[in-house]
PDB file of C-alpha atoms in Angstrom:
ATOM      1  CA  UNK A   1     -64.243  58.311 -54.173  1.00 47.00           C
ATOM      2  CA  UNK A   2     -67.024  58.370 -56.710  1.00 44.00           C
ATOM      3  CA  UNK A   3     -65.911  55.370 -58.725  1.00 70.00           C
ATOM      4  CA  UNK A   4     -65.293  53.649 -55.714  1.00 74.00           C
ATOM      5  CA  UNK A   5     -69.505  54.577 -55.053  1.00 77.00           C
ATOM      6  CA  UNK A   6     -70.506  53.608 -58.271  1.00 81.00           C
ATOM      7  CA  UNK A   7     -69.337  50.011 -56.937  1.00 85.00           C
ATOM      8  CA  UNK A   8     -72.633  50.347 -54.925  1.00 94.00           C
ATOM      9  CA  UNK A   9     -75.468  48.769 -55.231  1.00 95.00           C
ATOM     10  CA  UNK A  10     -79.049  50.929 -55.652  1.00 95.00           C
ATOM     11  CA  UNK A  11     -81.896  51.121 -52.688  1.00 97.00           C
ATOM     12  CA  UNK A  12     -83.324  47.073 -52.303  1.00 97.00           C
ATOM     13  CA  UNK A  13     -80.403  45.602 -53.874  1.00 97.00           C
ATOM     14  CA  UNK A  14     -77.145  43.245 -53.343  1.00 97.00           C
ATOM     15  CA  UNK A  15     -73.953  43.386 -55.561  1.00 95.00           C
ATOM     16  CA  UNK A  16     -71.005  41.634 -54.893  1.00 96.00           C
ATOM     17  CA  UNK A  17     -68.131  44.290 -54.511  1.00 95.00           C
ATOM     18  CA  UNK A  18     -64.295  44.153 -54.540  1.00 93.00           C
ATOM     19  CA  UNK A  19     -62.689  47.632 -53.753  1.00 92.00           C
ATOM     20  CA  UNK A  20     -59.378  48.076 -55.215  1.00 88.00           C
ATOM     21  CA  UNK A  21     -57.955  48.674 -51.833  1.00 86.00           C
ATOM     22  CA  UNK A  22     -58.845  45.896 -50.157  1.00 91.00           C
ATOM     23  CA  UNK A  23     -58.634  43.185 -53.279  1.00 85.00           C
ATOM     24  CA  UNK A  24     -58.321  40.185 -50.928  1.00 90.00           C
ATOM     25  CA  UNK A  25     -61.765  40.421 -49.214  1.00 95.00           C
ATOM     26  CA  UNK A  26     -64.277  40.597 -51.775  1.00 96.00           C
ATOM     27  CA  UNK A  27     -68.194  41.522 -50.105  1.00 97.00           C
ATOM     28  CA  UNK A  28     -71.813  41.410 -50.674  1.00 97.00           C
ATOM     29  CA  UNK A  29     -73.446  44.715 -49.768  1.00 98.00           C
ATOM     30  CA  UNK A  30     -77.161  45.250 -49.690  1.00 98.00           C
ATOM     31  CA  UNK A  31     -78.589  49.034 -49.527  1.00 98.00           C
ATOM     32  CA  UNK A  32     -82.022  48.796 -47.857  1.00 98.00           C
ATOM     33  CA  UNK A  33     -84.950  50.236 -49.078  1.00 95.00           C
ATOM     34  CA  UNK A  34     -84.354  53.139 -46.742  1.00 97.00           C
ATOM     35  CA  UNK A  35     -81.466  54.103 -44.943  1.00 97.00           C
ATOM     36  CA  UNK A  36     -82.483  55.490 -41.808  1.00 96.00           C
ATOM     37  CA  UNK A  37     -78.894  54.728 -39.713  1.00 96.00           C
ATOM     38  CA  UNK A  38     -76.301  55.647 -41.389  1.00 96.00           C
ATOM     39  CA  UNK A  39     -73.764  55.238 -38.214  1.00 96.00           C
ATOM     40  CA  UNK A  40     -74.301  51.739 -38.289  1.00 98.00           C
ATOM     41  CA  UNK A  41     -73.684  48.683 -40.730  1.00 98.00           C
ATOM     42  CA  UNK A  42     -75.056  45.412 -39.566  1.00 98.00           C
ATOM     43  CA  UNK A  43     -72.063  42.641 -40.657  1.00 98.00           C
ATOM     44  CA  UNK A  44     -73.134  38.893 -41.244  1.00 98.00           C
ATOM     45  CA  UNK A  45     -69.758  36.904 -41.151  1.00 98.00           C
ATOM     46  CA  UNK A  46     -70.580  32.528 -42.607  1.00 98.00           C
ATOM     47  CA  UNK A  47     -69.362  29.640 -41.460  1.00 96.00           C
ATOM     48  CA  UNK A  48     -66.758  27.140 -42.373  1.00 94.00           C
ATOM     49  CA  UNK A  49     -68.899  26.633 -45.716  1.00 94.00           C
ATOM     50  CA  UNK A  50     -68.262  30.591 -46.719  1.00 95.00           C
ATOM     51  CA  UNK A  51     -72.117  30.192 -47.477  1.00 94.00           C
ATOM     52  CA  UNK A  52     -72.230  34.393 -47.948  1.00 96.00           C
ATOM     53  CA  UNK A  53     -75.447  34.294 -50.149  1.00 95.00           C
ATOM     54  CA  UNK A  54     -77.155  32.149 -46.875  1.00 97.00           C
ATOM     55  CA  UNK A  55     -76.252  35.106 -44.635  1.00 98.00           C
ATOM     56  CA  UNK A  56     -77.451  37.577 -47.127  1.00 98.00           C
ATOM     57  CA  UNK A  57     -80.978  36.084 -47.869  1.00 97.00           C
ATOM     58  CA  UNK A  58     -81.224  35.956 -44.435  1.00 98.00           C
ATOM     59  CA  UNK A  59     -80.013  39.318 -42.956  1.00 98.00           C
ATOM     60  CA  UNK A  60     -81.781  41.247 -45.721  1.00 98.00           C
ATOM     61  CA  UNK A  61     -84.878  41.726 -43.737  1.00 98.00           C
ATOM     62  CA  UNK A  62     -82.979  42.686 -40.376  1.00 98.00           C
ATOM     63  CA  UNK A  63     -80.899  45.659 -42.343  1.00 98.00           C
ATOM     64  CA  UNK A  64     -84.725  47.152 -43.640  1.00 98.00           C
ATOM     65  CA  UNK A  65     -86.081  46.859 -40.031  1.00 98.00           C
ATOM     66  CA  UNK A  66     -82.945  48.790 -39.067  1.00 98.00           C
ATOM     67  CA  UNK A  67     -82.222  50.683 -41.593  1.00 98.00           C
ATOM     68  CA  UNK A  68     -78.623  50.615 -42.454  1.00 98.00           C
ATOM     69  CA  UNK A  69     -76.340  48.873 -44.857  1.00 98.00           C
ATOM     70  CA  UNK A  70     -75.559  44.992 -44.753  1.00 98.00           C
ATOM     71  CA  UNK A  71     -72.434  43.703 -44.961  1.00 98.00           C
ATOM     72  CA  UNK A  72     -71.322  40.281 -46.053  1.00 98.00           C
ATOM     73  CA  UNK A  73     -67.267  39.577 -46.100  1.00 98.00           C
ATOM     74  CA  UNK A  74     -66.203  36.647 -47.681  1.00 97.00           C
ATOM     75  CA  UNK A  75     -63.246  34.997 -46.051  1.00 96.00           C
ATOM     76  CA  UNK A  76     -62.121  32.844 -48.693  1.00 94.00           C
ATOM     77  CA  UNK A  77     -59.984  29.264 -47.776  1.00 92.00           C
ATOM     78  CA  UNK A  78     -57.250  30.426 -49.545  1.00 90.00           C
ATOM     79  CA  UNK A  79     -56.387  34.005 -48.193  1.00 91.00           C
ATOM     80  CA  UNK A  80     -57.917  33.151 -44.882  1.00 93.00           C
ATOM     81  CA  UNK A  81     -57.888  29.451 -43.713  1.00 92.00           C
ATOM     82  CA  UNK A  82     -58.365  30.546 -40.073  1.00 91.00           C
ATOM     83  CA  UNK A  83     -60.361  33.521 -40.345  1.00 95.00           C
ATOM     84  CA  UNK A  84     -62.017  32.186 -37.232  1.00 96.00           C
ATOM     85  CA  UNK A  85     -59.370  32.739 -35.395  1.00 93.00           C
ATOM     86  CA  UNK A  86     -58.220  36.211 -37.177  1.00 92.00           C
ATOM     87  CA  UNK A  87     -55.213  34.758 -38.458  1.00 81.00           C
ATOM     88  CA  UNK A  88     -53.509  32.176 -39.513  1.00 60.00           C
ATOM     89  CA  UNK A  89     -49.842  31.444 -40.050  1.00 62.00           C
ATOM     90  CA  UNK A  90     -46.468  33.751 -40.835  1.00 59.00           C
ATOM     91  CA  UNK A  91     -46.906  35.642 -43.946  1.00 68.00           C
ATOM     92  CA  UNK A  92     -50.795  35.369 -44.159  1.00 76.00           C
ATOM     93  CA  UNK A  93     -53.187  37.828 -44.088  1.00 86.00           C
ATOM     94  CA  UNK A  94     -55.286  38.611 -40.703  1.00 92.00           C
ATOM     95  CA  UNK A  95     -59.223  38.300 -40.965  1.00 95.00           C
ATOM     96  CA  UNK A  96     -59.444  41.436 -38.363  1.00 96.00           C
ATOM     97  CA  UNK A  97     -57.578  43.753 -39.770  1.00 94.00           C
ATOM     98  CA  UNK A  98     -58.990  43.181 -44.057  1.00 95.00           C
ATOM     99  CA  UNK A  99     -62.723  43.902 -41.728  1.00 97.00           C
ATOM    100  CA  UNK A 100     -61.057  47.056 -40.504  1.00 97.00           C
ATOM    101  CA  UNK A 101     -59.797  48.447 -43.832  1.00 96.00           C
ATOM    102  CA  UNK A 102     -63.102  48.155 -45.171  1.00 97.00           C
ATOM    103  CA  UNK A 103     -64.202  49.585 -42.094  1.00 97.00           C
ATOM    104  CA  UNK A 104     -62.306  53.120 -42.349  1.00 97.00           C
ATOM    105  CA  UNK A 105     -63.269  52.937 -46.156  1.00 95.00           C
ATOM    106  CA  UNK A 106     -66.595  52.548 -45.923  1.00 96.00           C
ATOM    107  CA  UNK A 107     -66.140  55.486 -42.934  1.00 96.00           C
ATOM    108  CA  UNK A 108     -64.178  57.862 -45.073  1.00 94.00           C
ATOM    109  CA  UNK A 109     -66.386  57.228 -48.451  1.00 92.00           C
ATOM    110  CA  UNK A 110     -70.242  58.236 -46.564  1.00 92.00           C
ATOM    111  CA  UNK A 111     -68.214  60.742 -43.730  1.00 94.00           C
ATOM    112  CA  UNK A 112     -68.745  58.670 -40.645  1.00 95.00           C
ATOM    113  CA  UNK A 113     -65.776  58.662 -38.511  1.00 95.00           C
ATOM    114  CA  UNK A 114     -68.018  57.121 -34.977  1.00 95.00           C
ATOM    115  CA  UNK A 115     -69.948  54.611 -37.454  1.00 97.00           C
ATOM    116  CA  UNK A 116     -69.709  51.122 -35.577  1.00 98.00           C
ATOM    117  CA  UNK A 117     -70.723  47.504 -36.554  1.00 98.00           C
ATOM    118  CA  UNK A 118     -73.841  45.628 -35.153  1.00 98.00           C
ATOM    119  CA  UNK A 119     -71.892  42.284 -35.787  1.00 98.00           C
ATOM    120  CA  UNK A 120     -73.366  39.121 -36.217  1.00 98.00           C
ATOM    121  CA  UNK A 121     -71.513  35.263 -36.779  1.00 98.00           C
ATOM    122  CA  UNK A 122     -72.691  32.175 -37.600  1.00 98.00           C
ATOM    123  CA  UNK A 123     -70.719  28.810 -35.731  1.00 98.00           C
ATOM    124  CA  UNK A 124     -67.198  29.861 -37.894  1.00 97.00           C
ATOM    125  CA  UNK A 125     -68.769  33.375 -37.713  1.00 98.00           C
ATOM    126  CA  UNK A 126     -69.587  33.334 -34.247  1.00 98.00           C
ATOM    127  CA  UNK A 127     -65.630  32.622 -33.251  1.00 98.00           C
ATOM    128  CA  UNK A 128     -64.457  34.980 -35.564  1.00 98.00           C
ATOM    129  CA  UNK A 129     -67.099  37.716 -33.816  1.00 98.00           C
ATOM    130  CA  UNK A 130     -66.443  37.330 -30.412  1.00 98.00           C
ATOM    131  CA  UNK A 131     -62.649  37.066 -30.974  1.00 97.00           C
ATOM    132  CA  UNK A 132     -62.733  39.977 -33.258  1.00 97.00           C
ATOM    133  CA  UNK A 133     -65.167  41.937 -30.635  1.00 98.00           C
ATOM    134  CA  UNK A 134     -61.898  40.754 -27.931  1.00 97.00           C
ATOM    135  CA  UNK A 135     -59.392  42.827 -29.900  1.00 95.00           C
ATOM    136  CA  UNK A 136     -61.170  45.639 -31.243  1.00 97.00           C
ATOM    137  CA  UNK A 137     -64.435  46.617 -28.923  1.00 98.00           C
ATOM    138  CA  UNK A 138     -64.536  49.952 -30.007  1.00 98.00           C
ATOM    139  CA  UNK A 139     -65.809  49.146 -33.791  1.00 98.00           C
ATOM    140  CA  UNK A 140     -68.591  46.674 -32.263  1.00 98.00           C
ATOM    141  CA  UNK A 141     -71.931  48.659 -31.046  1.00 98.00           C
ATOM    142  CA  UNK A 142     -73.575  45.321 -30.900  1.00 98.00           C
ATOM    143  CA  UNK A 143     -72.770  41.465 -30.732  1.00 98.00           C
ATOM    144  CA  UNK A 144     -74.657  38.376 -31.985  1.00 98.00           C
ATOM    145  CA  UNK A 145     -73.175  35.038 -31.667  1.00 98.00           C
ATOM    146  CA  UNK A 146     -74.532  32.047 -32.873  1.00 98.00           C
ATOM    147  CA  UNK A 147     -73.577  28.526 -32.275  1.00 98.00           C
ATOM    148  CA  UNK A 148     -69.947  28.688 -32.279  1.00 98.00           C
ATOM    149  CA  UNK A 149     -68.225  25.649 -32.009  1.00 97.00           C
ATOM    150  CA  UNK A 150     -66.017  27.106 -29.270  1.00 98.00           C
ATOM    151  CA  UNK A 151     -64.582  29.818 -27.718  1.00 98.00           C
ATOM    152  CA  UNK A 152     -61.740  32.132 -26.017  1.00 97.00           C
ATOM    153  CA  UNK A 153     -62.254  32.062 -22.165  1.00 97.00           C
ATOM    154  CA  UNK A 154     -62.125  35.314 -20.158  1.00 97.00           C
ATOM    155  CA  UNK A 155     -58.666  32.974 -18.371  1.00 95.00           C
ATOM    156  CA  UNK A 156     -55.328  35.429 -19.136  1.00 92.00           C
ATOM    157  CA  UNK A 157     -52.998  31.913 -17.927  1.00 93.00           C
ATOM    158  CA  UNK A 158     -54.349  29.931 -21.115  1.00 94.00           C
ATOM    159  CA  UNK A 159     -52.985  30.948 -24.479  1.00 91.00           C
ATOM    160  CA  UNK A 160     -54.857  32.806 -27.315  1.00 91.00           C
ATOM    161  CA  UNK A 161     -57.176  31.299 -28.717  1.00 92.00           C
ATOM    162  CA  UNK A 162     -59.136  29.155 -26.195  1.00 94.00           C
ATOM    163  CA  UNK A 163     -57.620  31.677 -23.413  1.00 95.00           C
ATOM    164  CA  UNK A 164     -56.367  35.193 -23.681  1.00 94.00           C
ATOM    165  CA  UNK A 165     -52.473  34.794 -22.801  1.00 90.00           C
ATOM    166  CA  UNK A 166     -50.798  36.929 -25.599  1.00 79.00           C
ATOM    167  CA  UNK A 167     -49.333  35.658 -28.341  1.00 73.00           C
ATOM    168  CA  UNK A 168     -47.280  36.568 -30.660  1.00 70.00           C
ATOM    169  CA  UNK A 169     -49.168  36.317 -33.831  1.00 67.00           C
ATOM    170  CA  UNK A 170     -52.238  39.001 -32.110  1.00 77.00           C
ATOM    171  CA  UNK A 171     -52.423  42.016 -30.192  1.00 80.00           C
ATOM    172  CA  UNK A 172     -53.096  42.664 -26.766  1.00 86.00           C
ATOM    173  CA  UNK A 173     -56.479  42.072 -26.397  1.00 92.00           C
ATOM    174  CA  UNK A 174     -59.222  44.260 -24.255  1.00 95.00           C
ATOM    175  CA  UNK A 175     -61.528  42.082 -22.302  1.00 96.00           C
ATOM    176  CA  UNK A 176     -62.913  44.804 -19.991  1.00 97.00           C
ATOM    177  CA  UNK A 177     -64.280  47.009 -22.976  1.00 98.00           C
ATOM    178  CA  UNK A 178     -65.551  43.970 -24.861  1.00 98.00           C
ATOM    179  CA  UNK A 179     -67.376  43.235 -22.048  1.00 98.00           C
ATOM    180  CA  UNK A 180     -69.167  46.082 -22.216  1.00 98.00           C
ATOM    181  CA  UNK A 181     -70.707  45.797 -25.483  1.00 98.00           C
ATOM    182  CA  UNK A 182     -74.369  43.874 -25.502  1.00 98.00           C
ATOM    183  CA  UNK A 183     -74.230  40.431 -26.479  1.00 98.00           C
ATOM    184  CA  UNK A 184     -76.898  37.917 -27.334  1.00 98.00           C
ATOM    185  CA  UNK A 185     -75.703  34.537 -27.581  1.00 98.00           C
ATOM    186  CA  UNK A 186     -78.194  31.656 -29.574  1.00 98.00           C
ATOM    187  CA  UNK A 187     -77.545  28.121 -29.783  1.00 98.00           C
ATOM    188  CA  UNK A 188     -79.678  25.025 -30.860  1.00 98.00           C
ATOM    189  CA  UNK A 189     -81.436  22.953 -28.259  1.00 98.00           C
ATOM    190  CA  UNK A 190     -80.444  20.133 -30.209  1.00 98.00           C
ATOM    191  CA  UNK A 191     -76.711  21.294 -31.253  1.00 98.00           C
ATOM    192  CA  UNK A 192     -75.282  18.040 -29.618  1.00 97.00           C
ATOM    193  CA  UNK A 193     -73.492  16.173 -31.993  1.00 95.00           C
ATOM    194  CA  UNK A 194     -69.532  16.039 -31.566  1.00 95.00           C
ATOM    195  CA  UNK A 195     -69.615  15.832 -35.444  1.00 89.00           C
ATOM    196  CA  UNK A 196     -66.102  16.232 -37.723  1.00 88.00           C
ATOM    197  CA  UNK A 197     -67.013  20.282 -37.901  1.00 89.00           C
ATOM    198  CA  UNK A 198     -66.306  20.383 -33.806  1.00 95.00           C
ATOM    199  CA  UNK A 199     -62.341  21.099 -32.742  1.00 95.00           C
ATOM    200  CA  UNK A 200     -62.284  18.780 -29.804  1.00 95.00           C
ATOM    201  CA  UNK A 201     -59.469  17.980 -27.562  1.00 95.00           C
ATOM    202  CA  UNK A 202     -59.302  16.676 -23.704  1.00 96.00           C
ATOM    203  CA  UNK A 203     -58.153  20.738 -22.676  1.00 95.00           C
ATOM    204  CA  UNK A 204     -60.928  22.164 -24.654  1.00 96.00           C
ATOM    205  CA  UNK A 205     -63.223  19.774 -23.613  1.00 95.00           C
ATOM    206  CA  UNK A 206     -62.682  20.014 -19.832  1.00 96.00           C
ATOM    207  CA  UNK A 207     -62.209  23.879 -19.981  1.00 97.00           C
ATOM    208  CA  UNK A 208     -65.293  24.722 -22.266  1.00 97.00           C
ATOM    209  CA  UNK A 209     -67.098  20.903 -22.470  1.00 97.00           C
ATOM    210  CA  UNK A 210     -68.528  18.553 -24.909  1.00 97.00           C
ATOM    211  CA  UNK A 211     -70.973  20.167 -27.554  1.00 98.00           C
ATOM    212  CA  UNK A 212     -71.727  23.500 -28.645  1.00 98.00           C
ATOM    213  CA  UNK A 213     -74.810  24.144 -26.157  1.00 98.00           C
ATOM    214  CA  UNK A 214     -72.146  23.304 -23.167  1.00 98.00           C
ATOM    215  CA  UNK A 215     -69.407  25.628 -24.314  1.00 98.00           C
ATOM    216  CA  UNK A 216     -72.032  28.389 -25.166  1.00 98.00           C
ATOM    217  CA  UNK A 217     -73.297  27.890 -21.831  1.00 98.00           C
ATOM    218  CA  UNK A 218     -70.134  27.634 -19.914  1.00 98.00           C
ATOM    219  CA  UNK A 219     -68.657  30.705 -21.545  1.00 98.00           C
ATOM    220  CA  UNK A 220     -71.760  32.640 -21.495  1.00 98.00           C
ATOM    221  CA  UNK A 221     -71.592  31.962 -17.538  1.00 98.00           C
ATOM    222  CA  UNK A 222     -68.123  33.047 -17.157  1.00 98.00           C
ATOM    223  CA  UNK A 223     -68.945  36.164 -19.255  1.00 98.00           C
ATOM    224  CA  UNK A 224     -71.100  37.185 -16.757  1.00 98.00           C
ATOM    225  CA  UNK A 225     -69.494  37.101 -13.680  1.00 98.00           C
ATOM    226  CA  UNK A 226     -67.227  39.503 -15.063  1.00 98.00           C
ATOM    227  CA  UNK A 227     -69.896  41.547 -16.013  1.00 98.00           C
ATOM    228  CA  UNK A 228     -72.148  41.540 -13.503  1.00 97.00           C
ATOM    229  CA  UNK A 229     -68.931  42.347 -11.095  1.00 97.00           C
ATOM    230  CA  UNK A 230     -68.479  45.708 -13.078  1.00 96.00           C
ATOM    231  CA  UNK A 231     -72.072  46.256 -13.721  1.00 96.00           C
ATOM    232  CA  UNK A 232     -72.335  45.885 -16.686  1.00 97.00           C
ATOM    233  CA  UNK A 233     -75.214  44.472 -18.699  1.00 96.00           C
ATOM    234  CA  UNK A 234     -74.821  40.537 -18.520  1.00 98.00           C
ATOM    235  CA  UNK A 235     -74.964  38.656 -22.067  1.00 98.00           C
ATOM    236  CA  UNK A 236     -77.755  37.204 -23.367  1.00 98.00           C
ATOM    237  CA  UNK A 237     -78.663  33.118 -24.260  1.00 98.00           C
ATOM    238  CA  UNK A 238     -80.806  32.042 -26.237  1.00 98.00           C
ATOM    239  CA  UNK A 239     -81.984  28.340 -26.876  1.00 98.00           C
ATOM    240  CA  UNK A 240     -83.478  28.043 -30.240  1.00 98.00           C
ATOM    241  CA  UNK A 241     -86.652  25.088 -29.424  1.00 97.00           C
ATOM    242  CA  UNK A 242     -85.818  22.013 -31.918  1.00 98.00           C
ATOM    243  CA  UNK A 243     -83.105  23.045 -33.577  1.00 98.00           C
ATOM    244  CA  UNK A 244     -79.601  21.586 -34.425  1.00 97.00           C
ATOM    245  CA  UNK A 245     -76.608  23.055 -36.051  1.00 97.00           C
ATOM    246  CA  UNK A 246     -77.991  24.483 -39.474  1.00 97.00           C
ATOM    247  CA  UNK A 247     -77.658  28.453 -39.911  1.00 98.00           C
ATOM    248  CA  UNK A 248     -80.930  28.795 -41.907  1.00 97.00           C
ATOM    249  CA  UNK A 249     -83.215  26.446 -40.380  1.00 98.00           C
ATOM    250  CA  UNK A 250     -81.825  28.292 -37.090  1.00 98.00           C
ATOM    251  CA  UNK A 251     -83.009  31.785 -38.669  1.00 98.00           C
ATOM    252  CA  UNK A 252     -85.993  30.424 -40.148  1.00 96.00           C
ATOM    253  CA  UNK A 253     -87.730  27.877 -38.093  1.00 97.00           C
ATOM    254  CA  UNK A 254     -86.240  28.748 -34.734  1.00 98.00           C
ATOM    255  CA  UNK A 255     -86.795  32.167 -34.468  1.00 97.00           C
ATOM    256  CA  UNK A 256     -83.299  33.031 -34.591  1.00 98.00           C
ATOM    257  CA  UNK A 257     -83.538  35.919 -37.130  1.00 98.00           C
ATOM    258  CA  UNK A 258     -86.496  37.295 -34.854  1.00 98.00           C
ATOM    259  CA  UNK A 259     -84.570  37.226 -32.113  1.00 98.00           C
ATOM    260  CA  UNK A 260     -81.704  38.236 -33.312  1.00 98.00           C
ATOM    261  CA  UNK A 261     -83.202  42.015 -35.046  1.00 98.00           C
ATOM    262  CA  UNK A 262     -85.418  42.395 -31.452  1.00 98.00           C
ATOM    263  CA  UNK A 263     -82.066  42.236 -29.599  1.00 98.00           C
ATOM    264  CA  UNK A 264     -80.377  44.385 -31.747  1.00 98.00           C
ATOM    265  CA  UNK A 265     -83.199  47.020 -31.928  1.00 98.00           C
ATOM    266  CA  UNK A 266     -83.263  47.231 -28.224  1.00 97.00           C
ATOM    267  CA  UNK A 267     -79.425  47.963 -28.297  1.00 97.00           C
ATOM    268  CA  UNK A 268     -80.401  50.363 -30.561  1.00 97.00           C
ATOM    269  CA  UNK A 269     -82.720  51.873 -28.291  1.00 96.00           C
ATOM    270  CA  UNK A 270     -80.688  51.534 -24.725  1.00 95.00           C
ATOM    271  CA  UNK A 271     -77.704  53.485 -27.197  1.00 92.00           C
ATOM    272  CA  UNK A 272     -80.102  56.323 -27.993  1.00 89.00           C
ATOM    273  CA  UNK A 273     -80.963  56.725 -24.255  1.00 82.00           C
TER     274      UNK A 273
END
């Protein structure tokens, strides 16, 4: 383990680090300036661009509020054309399961067997989060989604991945403990446009609806009604005031990145209680 630590980067810094294991997912890791959490690492999954130096500049401040690692995968086109929607086709790598190698890893290398994720994702990101969140709960402590372009319904009669009918690429998935995690969903007051980055089909459209502030409504809403039927703590959304679909003019200019570390640190603080 200590050459794989050497890999590290020091206190208020980012490296880019492959571990030998896990060759096909390359990262960016950031150590803040103090690590006060060491059961958590806050993970910043991109886009369809694979922007991962984006998500880094912009996370860095959110892991020194909270004091634990950042982690940035990079889910190349190549090895992962669909990491959205964990996999992709016979023979190819899932996105879920390279996260959870570096997950018992990272847990095995600092000797944190209950650490969990505070997991963030970005439109591409965002689908890839929740979806992940569907099929393994018990590695998320946290969940923020922003702008995805669309998502899996709570429906079990509509197949995986705009419902949750099994198929045979996935595993089962476990709705009821993913809806128990806390979720804060952000989108763009102005995020609109039906533009060539937005899947769009007459089922998708009529199940989830046109743009990406109806379908983060709509599923938000559904979301809820489960939740709120098994008390649980309803989701969060968020509109971001002026914005459109742009990851760091939604972090910078609409608050997003505000929003997003005051949501987490209250998760934070309703864990601890």
């Amino acid at each position: 383990m200590q050459r794989v630590n050497e890999l590290l980067p020091s206190p208020g810094e980012a490296n880019r680090v492959t571990f030998p294991a896990i060759s096909g997912l390359p990262l960016w890791l950031y150590q803040p300036r103090k690590v006060r959490n060491v059961k958590r690492l806050l993970v910043a999954v991109h886009g369809i661009s694979r922007d991962v130096k984006e998500q880094l500049e912009c996370y860095r401040p959110l892991a020194d509020e909270m004091g634990c690692w950042l982690v940035v995968p990079k889910f190349s086109s190549h090895k992962f054309p669909r990491y959205q929607q964990l996999c992709s086709g016979s023979g190819q790598p899932r996105a879920d399961i390279a996260l959870n190698s570096f997950l018992a890893l990272w847990r095995c290398m600092h000797g944190q067997p209950y650490l969990k994720m505070m997991l963030a994702g970005y439109s591409g990101g965002a689908q890839f989060a929740h979806r992940y969140a569907l099929h393994h709960p018990q590695q998320v402590a946290a969940m923020a989604l922003g702008s995805a372009g669309w998502y899996s319904f709570p429906d079990e009669k509509v197949k995986y991945p705009r419902g949750l009918a099994r198929t045979v690429a996935l595993d089962r998935v476990y709705l009821d403990e993913m809806l128990r995690i806390p979720m804060l969903v952000t989108v763009g007051d102005q995020d609109n446009l039906r533009d060539s980055s937005l899947r769009t089909s007459v089922n998708l459209d009529q199940q989830q609806g046109d743009n990406r502030i109806q379908r983060a409504v709509n599923w938000v809403e559904a979301i809820r009604r489960l939740q709120l039927e098994k008390s649980y703590r309803p989701a969060q959304l968020n509109m971001l005031a002026g914005q459109g679909h742009n990851f760091y003019n939604n972090m910078q200019q609409g608050r997003m990145a505000e929003q997003v570390l005051q949501f987490l640190l209250q998760s934070e603080r309703d864990a601890n209680d």
